[in-house]
Amino acid sequence: GRGILGSVFAFACFHKVVGGHFLNGDVFYFSFLTESRFLPIVRLFSSDAQTVVMHNLTLMSKAMESGNATVLEGFLYPHVFEFARFSSLLMFCLQAVIALLFLLPLPGSFAKFRHIFLGIFLVIAYTVTPIIGFGLILTLFALAQDEDATWAKPVYLACMVAILFGNSILSLGL
């Protein structure tokens, strides 16, 4: 159980380092500025978030049709990029910590941090991403662990509910 979860997170970190497309912030940047489910985040930077997202989607469409990426320089609210870069680095660090916590043998008092960090990650990552199924599979792996952490089982069930309903709420723009 623990080894599988630790390996999943270790591989995710390896992939992000080798791929290079996540750590630079681009993934979150384009998601924040073009996907309506991230309107609550864009609202932190603009009072007219819907217009920002629609404008940026139009630019993205033009860039894809023309093959000219310089069109994207007209994105509204490019300063969201720094927040996107911070978000990327935060998620990477959280995944690295989870990999270590699940792969290393820890004394009993520190073992609880495995579940705490994994629960935080599950809620943060999978309530806002369109890969709900993967978040639920990770949560099921966590539930299936044979460790004596019965206190964590309700936490993981709450994570499942958050993943299912949080993503739906964000998708509706509520």
Coordinates of C-alpha atoms in Angstrom, one line a residue:
G1 CA 0.0 0.0 0.0
R2 CA 2.5 2.6 1.2
G3 CA 5.1 1.7 -1.5
I4 CA 2.6 2.1 -4.3
L5 CA 1.5 5.5 -3.1
G6 CA 5.0 6.6 -2.6
S7 CA 6.1 5.4 -6.0
V8 CA 3.2 7.1 -7.7
F9 CA 4.2 10.4 -6.2
A10 CA 7.9 9.9 -6.8
F11 CA 7.2 9.1 -10.5
A12 CA 5.0 12.2 -10.7
C13 CA 7.9 14.3 -9.4
F14 CA 10.3 12.7 -11.8
H15 CA 8.0 13.3 -14.7
K16 CA 7.6 17.0 -13.8
V17 CA 11.3 17.5 -13.6
V18 CA 12.1 15.7 -16.8
G19 CA 9.1 17.1 -18.8
G20 CA 9.8 20.7 -17.7
H21 CA 6.3 21.8 -18.7
F22 CA 4.9 21.8 -15.2
L23 CA 7.5 23.5 -13.0
N24 CA 7.7 26.6 -15.2
G25 CA 4.1 27.4 -14.4
D26 CA 2.6 27.1 -17.9
V27 CA 0.1 24.4 -16.9
F28 CA -1.6 26.4 -14.2
Y29 CA -1.1 29.7 -16.1
F30 CA -3.1 28.6 -19.2
S31 CA -5.6 26.8 -17.0
F32 CA -6.2 29.8 -14.8
L33 CA -6.6 32.2 -17.7
T34 CA -8.7 30.0 -20.1
E35 CA -10.9 27.6 -18.0
S36 CA -14.1 28.9 -16.5
R37 CA -13.8 26.5 -13.6
F38 CA -10.9 28.7 -12.3
L39 CA -13.1 31.8 -12.4
P40 CA -12.8 32.1 -8.6
I41 CA -9.1 32.3 -8.9
V42 CA -9.2 34.9 -11.7
R43 CA -11.7 36.9 -9.6
L44 CA -8.8 37.5 -7.2
F45 CA -7.1 39.5 -9.9
S46 CA -10.1 41.0 -11.9
S47 CA -13.6 42.0 -11.1
D48 CA -14.7 40.9 -14.6
A49 CA -13.2 37.4 -14.6
Q50 CA -15.7 36.0 -17.2
T51 CA -14.6 38.6 -19.8
V52 CA -10.9 37.8 -19.0
V53 CA -11.5 34.1 -19.6
M54 CA -13.5 34.6 -22.8
H55 CA -10.9 37.0 -24.2
N56 CA -8.0 34.6 -23.4
L57 CA -9.9 31.7 -25.0
T58 CA -10.3 33.7 -28.2
L59 CA -6.6 34.4 -28.2
M60 CA -5.8 30.8 -27.6
S61 CA -8.1 29.7 -30.4
K62 CA -6.4 32.2 -32.8
A63 CA -3.0 31.0 -31.8
M64 CA -4.0 27.4 -32.5
E65 CA -5.5 28.2 -35.9
S66 CA -2.6 30.4 -37.0
G67 CA 0.2 28.5 -35.3
N68 CA 1.5 31.8 -34.1
A69 CA 2.1 31.7 -30.4
T70 CA 2.9 35.5 -30.2
V71 CA -0.8 36.1 -30.2
L72 CA -0.8 34.8 -26.6
E73 CA 1.2 37.9 -25.6
G74 CA -2.2 39.6 -25.6
F75 CA -3.5 37.5 -22.7
L76 CA -5.3 39.6 -20.1
Y77 CA -3.9 39.5 -16.6
P78 CA -0.5 38.0 -17.4
H79 CA 0.5 38.7 -13.7
V80 CA -1.5 35.6 -12.9
F81 CA 1.7 33.8 -14.1
E82 CA 3.5 34.4 -10.9
F83 CA 0.6 32.9 -8.9
A84 CA 0.6 30.0 -11.4
R85 CA 4.3 29.4 -11.0
F86 CA 4.0 29.5 -7.2
S87 CA 1.1 27.0 -7.4
S88 CA 3.2 24.7 -9.6
L89 CA 6.1 24.7 -7.2
L90 CA 3.8 24.2 -4.2
M91 CA 2.2 21.2 -5.8
F92 CA 5.6 19.8 -6.8
C93 CA 6.9 20.2 -3.3
L94 CA 3.8 18.7 -1.8
Q95 CA 4.1 15.7 -4.1
A96 CA 7.8 15.3 -3.2
V97 CA 7.1 15.4 0.5
I98 CA 4.3 12.8 0.1
A99 CA 6.7 10.5 -1.9
L100 CA 9.2 10.7 0.9
L101 CA 6.7 10.1 3.7
F102 CA 5.3 7.0 2.0
L103 CA 8.6 5.5 0.9
L104 CA 10.6 6.0 4.0
P105 CA 10.1 4.0 7.1
L106 CA 8.9 6.4 9.8
P107 CA 8.4 6.0 13.5
G108 CA 4.8 5.8 14.6
S109 CA 4.5 9.4 15.7
F110 CA 5.6 10.7 12.3
A111 CA 3.6 8.2 10.3
K112 CA 0.4 10.3 10.7
F113 CA 2.0 13.0 8.6
R114 CA 1.6 10.6 5.6
H115 CA -2.1 10.8 5.9
I116 CA -2.2 14.5 6.7
F117 CA -0.2 15.6 3.7
L118 CA -1.9 13.1 1.4
G119 CA -5.3 14.4 2.5
I120 CA -4.3 18.0 1.9
F121 CA -2.9 17.1 -1.5
L122 CA -6.1 15.2 -2.5
V123 CA -8.3 18.1 -1.7
I124 CA -6.2 20.8 -3.2
A125 CA -5.3 19.0 -6.4
Y126 CA -8.4 17.0 -7.3
T127 CA -11.1 19.4 -6.4
V128 CA -9.8 21.7 -9.2
T129 CA -8.5 19.3 -11.9
P130 CA -10.6 17.5 -14.4
I131 CA -9.1 14.1 -13.4
I132 CA -11.5 13.2 -10.7
G133 CA -11.1 9.5 -11.4
F134 CA -7.4 9.5 -10.6
G135 CA -8.0 11.4 -7.4
L136 CA -10.6 8.8 -6.3
I137 CA -8.2 6.0 -7.2
L138 CA -5.5 7.5 -5.1
T139 CA -8.0 7.9 -2.2
L140 CA -9.0 4.3 -2.5
F141 CA -5.3 3.2 -2.4
A142 CA -5.0 5.3 0.8
L143 CA -8.1 3.7 2.3
A144 CA -6.8 0.2 1.4
Q145 CA -3.6 0.6 3.4
D146 CA -3.1 -2.0 6.0
E147 CA -1.6 0.4 8.5
D148 CA -3.2 1.0 11.8
A149 CA -4.4 4.5 11.0
T150 CA -8.1 4.0 11.5
W151 CA -8.5 7.7 12.3
A152 CA -7.5 8.5 8.7
K153 CA -10.2 6.5 7.1
P154 CA -13.0 9.1 7.7
V155 CA -10.5 11.8 6.5
Y156 CA -10.1 9.9 3.2
L157 CA -13.8 9.5 2.9
A158 CA -14.2 13.2 3.4
C159 CA -11.6 13.7 0.7
M160 CA -13.6 11.6 -1.7
V161 CA -16.7 13.7 -1.1
A162 CA -14.6 16.9 -1.5
I163 CA -13.2 15.6 -4.8
L164 CA -16.6 14.6 -6.2
F165 CA -18.5 17.8 -5.2
G166 CA -15.7 20.4 -5.2
N167 CA -14.9 19.8 -8.8
S168 CA -18.6 20.0 -9.7
I169 CA -19.1 23.2 -7.8
L170 CA -16.0 24.8 -9.4
S171 CA -17.2 23.7 -12.8
L172 CA -20.5 25.5 -12.3
G173 CA -18.5 28.6 -11.3
L174 CA -20.2 28.9 -7.9

